[in-house]
Coordinates of C-alpha atoms and ligand atoms in Angstrom, one line a residue:
M1 CA 125.1 72.6 91.5
Q2 CA 127.2 75.9 91.3
H3 CA 127.5 77.6 94.6
L4 CA 127.1 81.4 94.2
T5 CA 129.5 82.6 96.3
F6 CA 127.3 85.9 98.5
I7 CA 127.2 89.1 97.5
P8 CA 127.7 92.0 98.4
L9 CA 129.7 92.7 95.3
L10 CA 132.7 95.1 96.0
I11 CA 133.3 96.8 92.8
A12 CA 136.1 99.4 92.4
S13 CA 134.4 103.4 93.3
A14 CA 136.5 104.0 89.6
S15 CA 134.0 101.8 87.8
M16 CA 131.0 102.3 89.7
A17 CA 131.6 106.1 88.8
Q18 CA 130.0 104.6 84.7
V19 CA 126.9 103.2 86.5
H20 CA 123.7 105.1 86.5
S21 CA 122.6 106.2 89.6
G22 CA 119.1 105.2 90.5
D23 CA 118.9 102.2 88.2
I24 CA 119.0 98.6 88.8
V25 CA 122.4 97.5 88.3
L26 CA 122.7 93.8 87.4
A27 CA 125.9 91.5 87.8
V28 CA 126.8 88.0 87.0
S29 CA 127.6 85.7 89.8
S30 CA 129.6 82.3 89.4
G31 CA 127.1 82.1 86.2
N32 CA 123.7 83.2 87.3
A33 CA 122.9 86.3 86.1
I34 CA 121.0 88.0 89.5
T35 CA 119.6 92.0 90.0
T36 CA 121.1 94.2 92.5
N37 CA 120.4 97.9 93.8
A38 CA 122.5 100.9 92.8
S39 CA 125.5 101.1 95.0
D40 CA 125.7 102.7 98.5
Q41 CA 128.1 105.6 99.3
F42 CA 130.6 103.0 100.3
G43 CA 130.2 101.4 96.8
S44 CA 128.9 98.4 97.6
I45 CA 126.2 96.5 96.1
T46 CA 124.0 94.3 97.6
S47 CA 121.3 91.8 96.3
Q48 CA 118.3 93.1 95.8
R49 CA 115.2 91.6 94.0
V50 CA 112.1 94.6 94.6
F51 CA 112.7 98.0 93.4
E52 CA 110.1 101.1 93.6
A53 CA 109.0 102.9 90.3
A54 CA 106.7 105.9 89.8
F55 CA 104.2 106.6 86.4
G56 CA 103.8 110.2 85.5
E57 CA 107.3 111.1 84.5
S58 CA 104.8 111.7 81.7
P59 CA 101.1 111.0 82.2
N60 CA 101.0 107.3 82.7
F61 CA 104.1 106.5 82.2
T62 CA 107.9 105.9 83.2
N63 CA 111.4 104.6 81.7
D64 CA 113.0 104.1 85.1
P65 CA 114.5 102.0 87.1
G66 CA 116.5 101.8 84.1
F67 CA 119.1 98.3 83.6
D68 CA 122.9 99.4 83.8
S69 CA 125.7 97.2 84.3
D70 CA 129.8 97.3 84.5
N71 CA 131.9 96.9 81.5
G72 CA 132.9 93.5 81.5
T73 CA 129.6 92.2 82.9
F74 CA 128.2 90.2 79.9
P75 CA 129.5 88.6 76.3
A76 CA 130.4 91.9 74.4
N77 CA 126.9 92.5 71.9
S78 CA 125.5 89.3 73.8
T79 CA 121.6 90.1 74.6
V80 CA 119.6 89.9 77.8
G81 CA 115.7 90.1 77.2
F82 CA 113.0 89.8 79.7
R83 CA 110.1 88.3 80.7
I84 CA 106.8 89.0 82.5
R85 CA 105.9 86.1 84.8
R86 CA 102.6 87.0 86.0
A87 CA 99.5 89.5 85.5
L88 CA 100.0 93.1 87.0
R89 CA 98.7 93.3 90.6
D90 CA 97.1 96.2 92.7
W91 CA 97.5 97.1 96.4
S92 CA 94.4 96.2 98.1
G93 CA 95.8 98.4 100.8
I94 CA 96.7 95.3 102.7
E95 CA 98.7 92.4 100.4
F96 CA 98.8 92.0 96.4
S97 CA 96.3 89.0 96.6
D98 CA 96.7 86.1 94.0
D99 CA 93.3 86.5 92.8
D100 CA 93.5 90.5 92.4
I101 CA 94.2 91.0 89.1
A102 CA 94.7 94.7 88.0
D103 CA 91.9 95.7 85.3
E104 CA 94.6 98.2 83.8
R105 CA 97.5 96.7 82.1
I106 CA 101.6 97.6 81.7
Q107 CA 102.6 97.6 78.6
V108 CA 106.5 97.6 77.7
R109 CA 108.5 99.0 74.9
L110 CA 111.5 100.7 73.8
G111 CA 111.3 102.7 70.5
P112 CA 110.4 100.2 68.1
L113 CA 110.9 96.7 70.2
G114 CA 107.5 95.5 71.9
P115 CA 104.3 96.4 72.6
T116 CA 104.8 93.6 75.5
L117 CA 101.9 93.4 77.4
T118 CA 100.8 91.8 80.9
P119 CA 98.9 89.3 80.5
T120 CA 95.4 88.9 82.2
S121 CA 96.2 85.8 83.7
D122 CA 99.2 84.5 85.5
V123 CA 101.1 83.5 82.6
V124 CA 105.0 84.0 81.0
V125 CA 105.5 86.8 78.4
T126 CA 108.4 86.8 77.2
G127 CA 108.9 90.3 76.0
F128 CA 111.9 91.9 73.9
S129 CA 115.8 91.4 74.0
L130 CA 118.3 93.9 74.1
A131 CA 121.8 94.0 73.5
A132 CA 125.0 94.3 75.5
N133 CA 127.5 97.0 74.1
S134 CA 131.2 96.2 72.8
S135 CA 132.6 96.8 76.5
G136 CA 130.3 94.2 78.0
K137 CA 128.1 96.8 79.8
F138 CA 124.1 96.6 79.7
H139 CA 122.3 99.8 80.1
H140 CA 118.6 100.1 78.9
H141 CA 115.5 101.8 79.5
L142 CA 112.5 100.2 79.2
G143 CA 108.8 102.1 79.2
Y144 CA 106.2 101.5 81.4
T145 CA 103.3 102.4 80.1
L146 CA 100.2 102.4 82.4
L147 CA 97.0 101.2 80.1
P148 CA 93.1 102.4 81.7
K149 CA 90.8 99.2 82.1
P150 CA 88.7 98.4 79.0
G151 CA 85.7 101.2 78.4
E152 CA 87.9 104.1 80.5
S153 CA 89.8 106.5 79.6
Q154 CA 92.5 106.8 82.6
P155 CA 93.8 103.9 84.5
A156 CA 92.9 104.1 88.2
D157 CA 95.1 105.7 90.6
G158 CA 97.2 103.0 92.6
V159 CA 100.1 100.9 93.4
Y160 CA 100.8 98.2 90.9
L161 CA 103.2 94.9 91.1
L162 CA 105.1 93.8 87.9
E163 CA 107.2 90.5 87.9
L164 CA 110.2 90.2 85.4
E165 CA 113.0 88.2 85.1
L166 CA 115.9 88.0 82.9
F167 CA 118.3 86.1 80.6
S168 CA 120.5 86.3 78.6
N169 CA 121.6 84.4 74.9
Q170 CA 124.4 83.1 76.4
P171 CA 123.7 79.7 77.4
S172 CA 126.5 80.1 80.3
I173 CA 124.1 83.0 82.2
Q174 CA 121.6 81.5 83.7
T175 CA 118.2 83.3 83.6
S176 CA 117.6 86.3 86.8
R177 CA 115.5 85.0 90.1
P178 CA 111.9 86.9 89.6
F179 CA 112.2 90.6 91.2
W180 CA 109.6 93.2 91.2
L181 CA 108.9 96.7 90.2
V182 CA 106.3 98.7 92.4
F183 CA 105.0 101.1 90.4
N184 CA 102.8 104.0 92.3
Q185 CA 100.3 106.4 90.5
N186 CA 99.4 108.9 92.2
R187 CA 98.9 107.3 96.1
P188 CA 100.2 108.3 98.8
T189 CA 104.1 107.7 99.3
Q190 CA 103.2 106.2 103.0
E191 CA 101.0 103.4 100.8
H192 CA 103.9 103.0 97.8
Q193 CA 106.1 102.5 100.8
A194 CA 104.2 100.1 102.6
A195 CA 103.5 98.2 99.2
I196 CA 107.3 97.8 98.6
D197 CA 107.5 96.4 102.5
W198 CA 104.9 93.4 101.9
V199 CA 107.1 92.3 98.8
N200 CA 110.1 92.4 100.2
A201 CA 108.5 90.7 103.9
N202 CA 105.9 88.0 101.7
L203 CA 107.7 87.4 98.3
V204 CA 111.3 87.2 98.8
C205 CA 112.6 84.3 100.5
T206 CA 115.1 85.7 102.8
A207 CA 116.1 82.2 104.0
D208 CA 117.6 81.6 100.1
F209 CA 120.4 84.0 101.6
N210 CA 122.4 83.3 99.0
A211 CA 119.8 83.9 96.2
D212 CA 120.1 80.9 94.5
G213 CA 115.8 79.5 94.3
T214 CA 116.8 76.5 97.2
V215 CA 117.1 76.9 100.4
D216 CA 120.2 74.7 102.1
F217 CA 123.0 74.6 104.3
F218 CA 125.2 76.5 101.9
D219 CA 122.4 79.4 102.9
Y220 CA 123.3 78.5 106.7
L221 CA 127.3 78.8 105.6
D222 CA 127.0 82.3 104.1
F223 CA 125.1 83.9 106.5
V224 CA 127.4 82.5 109.1
A225 CA 130.5 84.0 107.5
A226 CA 128.5 87.2 107.0
F227 CA 127.5 87.4 110.6
S228 CA 131.5 86.6 111.9
G229 CA 132.5 89.2 109.0
N230 CA 129.7 91.9 110.5
D231 CA 128.6 92.0 106.9
A232 CA 125.5 94.6 106.6
T233 CA 123.7 91.7 105.2
A234 CA 124.1 89.6 108.5
D235 CA 121.7 92.6 109.7
F236 CA 119.0 89.9 108.9
N237 CA 116.0 91.9 111.4
A238 CA 117.2 95.1 109.8
D239 CA 117.6 97.3 112.7
T240 CA 121.3 98.2 112.0
V241 CA 122.5 96.3 114.5
I242 CA 124.2 93.3 113.6
D243 CA 123.6 90.9 116.9
F244 CA 122.1 87.7 118.2
F245 CA 119.1 88.4 117.3
D246 CA 119.9 88.5 113.6
Y247 CA 121.2 84.9 114.2
L248 CA 118.5 83.4 115.8
D249 CA 116.1 85.5 113.3
F250 CA 117.8 83.7 110.6
V251 CA 117.8 79.9 112.1
A252 CA 114.0 80.5 112.4
T253 CA 113.6 81.9 108.9
F254 CA 116.0 79.0 107.9
S255 CA 114.5 76.4 110.2
Q256 CA 110.7 77.4 108.4
G257 CA 111.6 77.5 104.7
C258 CA 110.1 78.8 102.1
A259 CA 107.2 78.3 99.8
Ligands
CA1 CA1 120.2 79.4 98.6
CA2 CA1 120.0 93.3 113.1

């Protein structure tokens, strides 16, 4: 198995200027397609698997966040497609429960492509693929529409969870890890944020520090390297200080593993 180099990827600020701010930035590391967040003001990109979104660009619709990459990320004109991994969930106020599939559905389309609909049970639905340009840059905005429950004219206000993965048509590039879009439909910001925090705490396996899908000794080594290098990713308890408590928390999480 390939050992992924750990992120953050440092990308020259000149090239970062080409990436659309606020989009989900895609990068390929050691043959794996990975999702990342947009760069911070220092030009550093860190792995992120939970993204916020909000309907209402037009009623029940948004095409943000889009997907963007630097030039040369993908082979020229190769394609990247998406899969919906599970049925849509709505936020209970406490959790996104496994048994609580939303009555609403999200439809994904782009121009003539699609629509692809979230399934009504937990099956994988393959959507459509889009091409990187001749410079290997992938920048597209999918359109997401929240559809009402059958028989209703309007979808209910709420916070909705969509689980996706991305795949390349290049066999050398592996499918991304699952990632999540947390959509807000007219609920208070605090409620949206609570749902995002829950996904980060409960669905992202933080012990898998190098995000390659397994918890093993490489995660420990990579954490120790980040910790020794005072890398921002070593702030495991997210209190903005890197200290021994981060080490203790990482070791505790690592020992526990992930489901
Ligand atoms: Ca790992
Ligand atoms: Ca800390």
